[in-house]
Tab-separated table of N, CA, C and O in Angstrom:
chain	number	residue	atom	x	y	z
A	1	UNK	N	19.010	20.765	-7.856
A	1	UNK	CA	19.729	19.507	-7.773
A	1	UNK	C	18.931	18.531	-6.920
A	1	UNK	O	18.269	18.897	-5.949
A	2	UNK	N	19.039	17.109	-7.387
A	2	UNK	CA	18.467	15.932	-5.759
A	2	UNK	C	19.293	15.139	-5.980
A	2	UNK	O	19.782	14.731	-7.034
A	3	UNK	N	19.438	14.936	-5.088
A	3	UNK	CA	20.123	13.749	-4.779
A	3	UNK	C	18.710	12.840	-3.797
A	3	UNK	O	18.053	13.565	-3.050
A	4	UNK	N	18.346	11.378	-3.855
A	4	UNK	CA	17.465	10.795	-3.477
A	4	UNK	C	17.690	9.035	-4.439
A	4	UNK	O	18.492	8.697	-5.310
A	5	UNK	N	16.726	8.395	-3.841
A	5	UNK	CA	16.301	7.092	-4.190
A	5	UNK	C	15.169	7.050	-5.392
A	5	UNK	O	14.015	7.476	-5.450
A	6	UNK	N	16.016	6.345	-6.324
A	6	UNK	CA	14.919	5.839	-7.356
A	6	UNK	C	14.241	4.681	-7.207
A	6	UNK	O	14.887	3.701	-7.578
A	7	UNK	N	13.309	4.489	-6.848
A	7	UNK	CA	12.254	2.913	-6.432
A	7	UNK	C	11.889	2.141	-7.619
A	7	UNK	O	12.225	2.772	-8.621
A	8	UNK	N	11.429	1.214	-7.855
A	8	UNK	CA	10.865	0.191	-8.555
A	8	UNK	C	10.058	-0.586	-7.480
A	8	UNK	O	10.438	-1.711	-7.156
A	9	UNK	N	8.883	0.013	-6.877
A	9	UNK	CA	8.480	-0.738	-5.543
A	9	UNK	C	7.706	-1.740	-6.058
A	9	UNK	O	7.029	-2.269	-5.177
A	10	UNK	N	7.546	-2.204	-7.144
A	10	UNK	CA	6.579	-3.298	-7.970
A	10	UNK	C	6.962	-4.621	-7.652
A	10	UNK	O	6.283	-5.644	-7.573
A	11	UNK	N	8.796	-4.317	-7.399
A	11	UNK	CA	9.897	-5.273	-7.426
A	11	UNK	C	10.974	-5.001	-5.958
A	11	UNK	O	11.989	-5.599	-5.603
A	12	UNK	N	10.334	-3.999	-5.430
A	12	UNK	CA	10.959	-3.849	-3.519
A	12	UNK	C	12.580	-3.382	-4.395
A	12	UNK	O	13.573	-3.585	-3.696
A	13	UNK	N	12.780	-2.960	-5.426
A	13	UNK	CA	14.100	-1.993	-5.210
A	13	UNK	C	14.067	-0.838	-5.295
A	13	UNK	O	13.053	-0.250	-5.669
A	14	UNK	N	15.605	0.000	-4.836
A	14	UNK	CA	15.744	1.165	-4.966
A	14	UNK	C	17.506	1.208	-5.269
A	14	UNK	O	18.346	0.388	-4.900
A	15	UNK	N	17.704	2.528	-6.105
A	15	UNK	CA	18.665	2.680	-6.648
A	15	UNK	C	18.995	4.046	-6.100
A	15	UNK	O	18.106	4.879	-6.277
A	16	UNK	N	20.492	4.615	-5.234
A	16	UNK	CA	20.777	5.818	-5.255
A	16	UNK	C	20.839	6.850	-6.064
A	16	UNK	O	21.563	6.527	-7.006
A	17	UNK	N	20.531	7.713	-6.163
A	17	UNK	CA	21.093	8.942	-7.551
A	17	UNK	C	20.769	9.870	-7.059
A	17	UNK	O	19.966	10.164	-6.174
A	18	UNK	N	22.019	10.801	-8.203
A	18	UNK	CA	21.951	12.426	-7.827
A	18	UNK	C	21.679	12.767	-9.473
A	18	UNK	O	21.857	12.154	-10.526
A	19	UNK	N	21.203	13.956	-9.128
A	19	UNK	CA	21.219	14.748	-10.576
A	19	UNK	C	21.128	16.105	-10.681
A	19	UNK	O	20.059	16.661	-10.427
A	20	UNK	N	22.229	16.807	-11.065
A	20	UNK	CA	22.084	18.163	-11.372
A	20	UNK	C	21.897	18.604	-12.263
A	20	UNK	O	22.518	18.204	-13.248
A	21	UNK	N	20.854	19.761	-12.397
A	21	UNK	CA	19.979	20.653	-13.255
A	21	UNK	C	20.544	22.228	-13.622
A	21	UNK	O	21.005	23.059	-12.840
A	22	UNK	N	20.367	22.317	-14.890
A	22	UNK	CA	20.739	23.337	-15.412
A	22	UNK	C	19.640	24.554	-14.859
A	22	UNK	O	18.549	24.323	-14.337
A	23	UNK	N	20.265	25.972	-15.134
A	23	UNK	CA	19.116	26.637	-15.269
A	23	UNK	C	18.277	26.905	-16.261
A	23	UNK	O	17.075	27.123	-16.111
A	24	UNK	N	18.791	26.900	-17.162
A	24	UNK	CA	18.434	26.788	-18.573
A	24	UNK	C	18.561	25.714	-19.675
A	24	UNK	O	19.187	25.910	-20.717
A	25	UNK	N	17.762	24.276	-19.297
A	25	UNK	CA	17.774	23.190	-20.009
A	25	UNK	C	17.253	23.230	-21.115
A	25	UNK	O	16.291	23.885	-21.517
A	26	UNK	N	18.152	22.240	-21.803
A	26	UNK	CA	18.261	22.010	-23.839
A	26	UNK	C	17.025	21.009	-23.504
A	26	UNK	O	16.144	20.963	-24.363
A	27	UNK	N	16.896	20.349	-22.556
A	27	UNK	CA	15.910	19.285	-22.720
A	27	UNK	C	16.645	17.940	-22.807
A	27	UNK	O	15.786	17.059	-22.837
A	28	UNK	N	17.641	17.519	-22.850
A	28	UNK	CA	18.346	16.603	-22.646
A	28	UNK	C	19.386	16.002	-21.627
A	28	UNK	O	19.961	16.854	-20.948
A	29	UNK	N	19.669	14.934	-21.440
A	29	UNK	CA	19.516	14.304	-20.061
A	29	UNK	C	20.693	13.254	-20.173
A	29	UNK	O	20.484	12.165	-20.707
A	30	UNK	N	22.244	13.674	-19.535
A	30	UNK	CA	23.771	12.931	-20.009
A	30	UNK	C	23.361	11.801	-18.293
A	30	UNK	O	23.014	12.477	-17.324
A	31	UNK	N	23.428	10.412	-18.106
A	31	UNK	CA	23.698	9.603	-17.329
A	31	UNK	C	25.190	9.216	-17.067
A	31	UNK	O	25.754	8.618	-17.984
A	32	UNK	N	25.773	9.434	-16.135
A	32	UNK	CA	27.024	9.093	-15.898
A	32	UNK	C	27.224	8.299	-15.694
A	32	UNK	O	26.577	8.085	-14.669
A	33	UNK	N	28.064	6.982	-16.059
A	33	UNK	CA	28.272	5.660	-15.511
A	33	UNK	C	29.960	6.057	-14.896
A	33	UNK	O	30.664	6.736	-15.643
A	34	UNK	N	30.396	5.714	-13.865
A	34	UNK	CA	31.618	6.049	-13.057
A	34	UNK	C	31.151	4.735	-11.774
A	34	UNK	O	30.137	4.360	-11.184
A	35	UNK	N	32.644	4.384	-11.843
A	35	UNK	CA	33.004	3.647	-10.350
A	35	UNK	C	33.100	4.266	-9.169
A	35	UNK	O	33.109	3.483	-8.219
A	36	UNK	N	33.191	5.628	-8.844
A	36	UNK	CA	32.449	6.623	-8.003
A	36	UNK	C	30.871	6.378	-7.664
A	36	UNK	O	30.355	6.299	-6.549
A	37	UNK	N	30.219	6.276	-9.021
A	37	UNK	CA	28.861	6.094	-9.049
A	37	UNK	C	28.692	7.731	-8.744
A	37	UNK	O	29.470	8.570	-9.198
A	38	UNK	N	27.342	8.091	-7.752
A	38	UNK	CA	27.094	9.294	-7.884
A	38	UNK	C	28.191	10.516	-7.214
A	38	UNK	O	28.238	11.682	-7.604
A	39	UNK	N	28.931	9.990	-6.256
A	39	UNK	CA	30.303	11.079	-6.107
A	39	UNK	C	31.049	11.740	-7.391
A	39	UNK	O	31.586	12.843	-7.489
A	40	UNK	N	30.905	10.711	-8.329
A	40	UNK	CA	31.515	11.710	-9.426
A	40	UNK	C	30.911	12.633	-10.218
A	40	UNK	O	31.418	12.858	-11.317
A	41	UNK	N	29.598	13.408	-9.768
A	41	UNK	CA	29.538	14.373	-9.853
A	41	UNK	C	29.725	15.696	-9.162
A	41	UNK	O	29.450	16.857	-9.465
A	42	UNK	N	30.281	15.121	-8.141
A	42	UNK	CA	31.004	16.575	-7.337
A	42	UNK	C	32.185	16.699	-6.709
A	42	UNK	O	32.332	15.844	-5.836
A	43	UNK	N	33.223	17.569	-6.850
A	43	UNK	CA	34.110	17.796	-5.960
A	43	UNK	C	34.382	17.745	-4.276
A	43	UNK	O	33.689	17.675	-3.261
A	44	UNK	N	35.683	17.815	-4.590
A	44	UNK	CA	36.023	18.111	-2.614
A	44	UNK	C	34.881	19.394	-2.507
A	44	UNK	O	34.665	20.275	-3.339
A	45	UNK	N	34.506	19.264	-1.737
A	45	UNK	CA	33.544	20.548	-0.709
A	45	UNK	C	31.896	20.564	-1.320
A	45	UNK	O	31.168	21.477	-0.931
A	46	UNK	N	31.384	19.598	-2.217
A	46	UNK	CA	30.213	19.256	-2.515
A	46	UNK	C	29.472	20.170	-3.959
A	46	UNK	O	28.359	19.929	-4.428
A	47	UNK	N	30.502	21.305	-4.485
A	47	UNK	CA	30.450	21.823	-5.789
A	47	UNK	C	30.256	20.615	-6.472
A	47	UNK	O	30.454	19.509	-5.970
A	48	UNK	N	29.675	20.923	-8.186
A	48	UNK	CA	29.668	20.237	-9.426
A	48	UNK	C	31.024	20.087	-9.511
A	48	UNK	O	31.777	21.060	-9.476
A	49	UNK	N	31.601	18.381	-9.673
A	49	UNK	CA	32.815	18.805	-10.748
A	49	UNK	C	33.508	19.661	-11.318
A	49	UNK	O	33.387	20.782	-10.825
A	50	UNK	N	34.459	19.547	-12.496
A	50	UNK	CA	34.889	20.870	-13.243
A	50	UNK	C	33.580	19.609	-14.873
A	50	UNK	O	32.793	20.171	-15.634
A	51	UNK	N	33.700	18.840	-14.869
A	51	UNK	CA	33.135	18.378	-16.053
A	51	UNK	C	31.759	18.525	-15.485
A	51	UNK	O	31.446	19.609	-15.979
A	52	UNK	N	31.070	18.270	-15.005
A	52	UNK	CA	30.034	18.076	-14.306
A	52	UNK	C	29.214	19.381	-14.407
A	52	UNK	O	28.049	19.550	-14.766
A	53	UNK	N	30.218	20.317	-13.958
A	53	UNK	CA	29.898	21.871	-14.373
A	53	UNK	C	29.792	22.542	-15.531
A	53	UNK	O	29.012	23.479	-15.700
A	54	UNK	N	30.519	22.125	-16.324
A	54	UNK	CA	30.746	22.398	-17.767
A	54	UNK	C	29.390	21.535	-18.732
A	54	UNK	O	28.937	22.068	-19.745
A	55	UNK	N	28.941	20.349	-18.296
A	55	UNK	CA	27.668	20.124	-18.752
A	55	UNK	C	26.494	21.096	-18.632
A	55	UNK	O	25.950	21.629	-19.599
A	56	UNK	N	26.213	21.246	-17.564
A	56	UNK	CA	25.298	22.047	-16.425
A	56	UNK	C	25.193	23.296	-17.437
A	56	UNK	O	24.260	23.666	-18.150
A	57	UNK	N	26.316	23.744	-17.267
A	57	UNK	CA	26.775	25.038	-17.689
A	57	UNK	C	26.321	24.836	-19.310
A	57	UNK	O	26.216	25.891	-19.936
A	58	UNK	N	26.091	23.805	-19.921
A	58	UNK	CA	25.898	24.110	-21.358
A	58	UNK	C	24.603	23.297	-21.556
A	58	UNK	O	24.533	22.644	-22.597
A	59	UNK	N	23.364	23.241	-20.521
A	59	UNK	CA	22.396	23.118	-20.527
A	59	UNK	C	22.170	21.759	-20.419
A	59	UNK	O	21.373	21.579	-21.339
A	60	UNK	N	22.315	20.890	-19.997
A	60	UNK	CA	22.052	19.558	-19.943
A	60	UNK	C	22.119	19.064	-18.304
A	60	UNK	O	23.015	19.213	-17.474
A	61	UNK	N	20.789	18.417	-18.205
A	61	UNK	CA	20.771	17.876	-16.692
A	61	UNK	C	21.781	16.360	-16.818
A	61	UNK	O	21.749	15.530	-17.726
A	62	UNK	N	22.604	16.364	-15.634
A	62	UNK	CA	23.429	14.994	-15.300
A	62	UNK	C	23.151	14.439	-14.257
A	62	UNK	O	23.226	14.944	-13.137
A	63	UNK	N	22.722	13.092	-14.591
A	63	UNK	CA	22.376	12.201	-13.353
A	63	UNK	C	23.100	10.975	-13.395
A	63	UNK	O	23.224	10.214	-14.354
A	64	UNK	N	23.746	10.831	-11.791
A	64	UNK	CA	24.639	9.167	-11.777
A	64	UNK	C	23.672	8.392	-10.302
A	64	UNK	O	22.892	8.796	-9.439
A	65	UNK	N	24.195	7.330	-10.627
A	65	UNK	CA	23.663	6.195	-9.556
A	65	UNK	C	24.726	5.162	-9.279
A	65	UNK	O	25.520	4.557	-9.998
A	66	UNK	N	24.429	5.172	-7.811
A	66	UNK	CA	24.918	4.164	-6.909
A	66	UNK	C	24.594	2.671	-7.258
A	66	UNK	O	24.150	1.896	-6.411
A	67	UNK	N	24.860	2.293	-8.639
A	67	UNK	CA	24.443	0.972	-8.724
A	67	UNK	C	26.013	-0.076	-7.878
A	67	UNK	O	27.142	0.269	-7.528
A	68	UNK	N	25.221	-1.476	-7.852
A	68	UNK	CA	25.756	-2.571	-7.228
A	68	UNK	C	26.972	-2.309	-7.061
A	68	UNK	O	27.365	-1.999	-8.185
A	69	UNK	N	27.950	-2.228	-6.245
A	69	UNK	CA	29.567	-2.312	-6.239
A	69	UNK	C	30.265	-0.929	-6.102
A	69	UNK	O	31.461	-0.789	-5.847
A	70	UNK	N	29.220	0.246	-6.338
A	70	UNK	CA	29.507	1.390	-6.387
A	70	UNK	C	28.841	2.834	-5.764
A	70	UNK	O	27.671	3.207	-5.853
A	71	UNK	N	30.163	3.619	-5.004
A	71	UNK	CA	29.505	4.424	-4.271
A	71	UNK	C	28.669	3.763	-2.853
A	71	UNK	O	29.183	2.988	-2.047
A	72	UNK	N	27.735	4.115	-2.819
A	72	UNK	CA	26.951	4.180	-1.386
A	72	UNK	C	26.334	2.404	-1.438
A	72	UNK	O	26.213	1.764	-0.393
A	73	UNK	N	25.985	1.784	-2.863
A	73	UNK	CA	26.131	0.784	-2.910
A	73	UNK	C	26.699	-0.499	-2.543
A	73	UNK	O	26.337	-1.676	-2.553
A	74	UNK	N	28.264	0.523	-2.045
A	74	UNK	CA	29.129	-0.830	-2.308
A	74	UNK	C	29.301	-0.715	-0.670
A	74	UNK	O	29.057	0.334	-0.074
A	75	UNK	N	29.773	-1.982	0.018
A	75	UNK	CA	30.265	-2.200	1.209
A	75	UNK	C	30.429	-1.621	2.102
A	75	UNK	O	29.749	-1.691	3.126
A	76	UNK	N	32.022	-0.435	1.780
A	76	UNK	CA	32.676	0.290	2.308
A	76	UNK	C	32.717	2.208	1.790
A	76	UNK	O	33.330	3.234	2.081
A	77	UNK	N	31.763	1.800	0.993
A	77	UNK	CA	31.405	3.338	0.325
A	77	UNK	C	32.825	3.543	-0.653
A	77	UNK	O	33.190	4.681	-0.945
A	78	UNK	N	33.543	2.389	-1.100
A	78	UNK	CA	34.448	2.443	-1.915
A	78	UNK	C	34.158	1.793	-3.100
A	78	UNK	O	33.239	0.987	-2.961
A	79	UNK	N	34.787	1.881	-4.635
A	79	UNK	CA	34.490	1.776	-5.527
A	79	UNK	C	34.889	0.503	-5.325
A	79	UNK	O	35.462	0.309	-4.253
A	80	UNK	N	34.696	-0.816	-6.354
A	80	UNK	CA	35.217	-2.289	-6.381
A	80	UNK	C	36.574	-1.750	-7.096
A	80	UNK	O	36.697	-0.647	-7.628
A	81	UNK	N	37.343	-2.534	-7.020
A	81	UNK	CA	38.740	-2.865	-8.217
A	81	UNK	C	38.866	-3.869	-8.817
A	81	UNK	O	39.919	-4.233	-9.339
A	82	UNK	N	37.583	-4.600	-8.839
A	82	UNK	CA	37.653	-6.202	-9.347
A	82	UNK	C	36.229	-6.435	-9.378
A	82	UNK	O	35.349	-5.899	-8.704
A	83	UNK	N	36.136	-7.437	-10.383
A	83	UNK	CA	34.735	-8.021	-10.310
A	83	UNK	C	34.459	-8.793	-9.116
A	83	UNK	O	35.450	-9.119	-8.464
A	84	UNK	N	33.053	-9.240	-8.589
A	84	UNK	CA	32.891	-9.791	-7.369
A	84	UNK	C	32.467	-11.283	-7.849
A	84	UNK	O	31.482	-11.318	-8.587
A	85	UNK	N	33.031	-12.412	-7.553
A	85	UNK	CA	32.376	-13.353	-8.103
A	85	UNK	C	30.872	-14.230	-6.866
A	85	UNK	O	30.177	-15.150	-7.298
């Protein structure tokens, strides 16, 4: 599993993400979009999900990101409930 920063240092950004890895990957690669951002791939106590697991579990790596408004992104480490104008 990592969890870490994706850079674009060409352009001075970086984007949060996690991604968990199968042991036995199909070779294909599910992106989660969630207002969690990357928390919604794991439960209370830092396990995979129950969905999250059930990917994993059927060979496919899942990766989410902390984009703008969300997760570690946002303000208060809380999801938005509204657009920001």
């Amino acid at each position: 599993d990592y969890d870490g920063v994706l850079r674009l240092e060409s352009a001075g950004e970086e984007v949060p993400v996690a991604f968990l890895y199968p042991k036995n990957w199909n070779r294909k690669v599910i992106l989660w979009a969630d207002p969690k951002g990357k928390r919604a791939l794991r439960a209370e106590g830092g396990a995979p999900s129950a969905v999250a697991s059930t990917l994993v579990d059927a060979g496919f790596a899942v990766g989410a990101v902390d984009v703008f408004g969300t997760g570690s992104a946002s303000s208060d480490g809380q999801a938005l409930d509204h657009q920001p104008r």
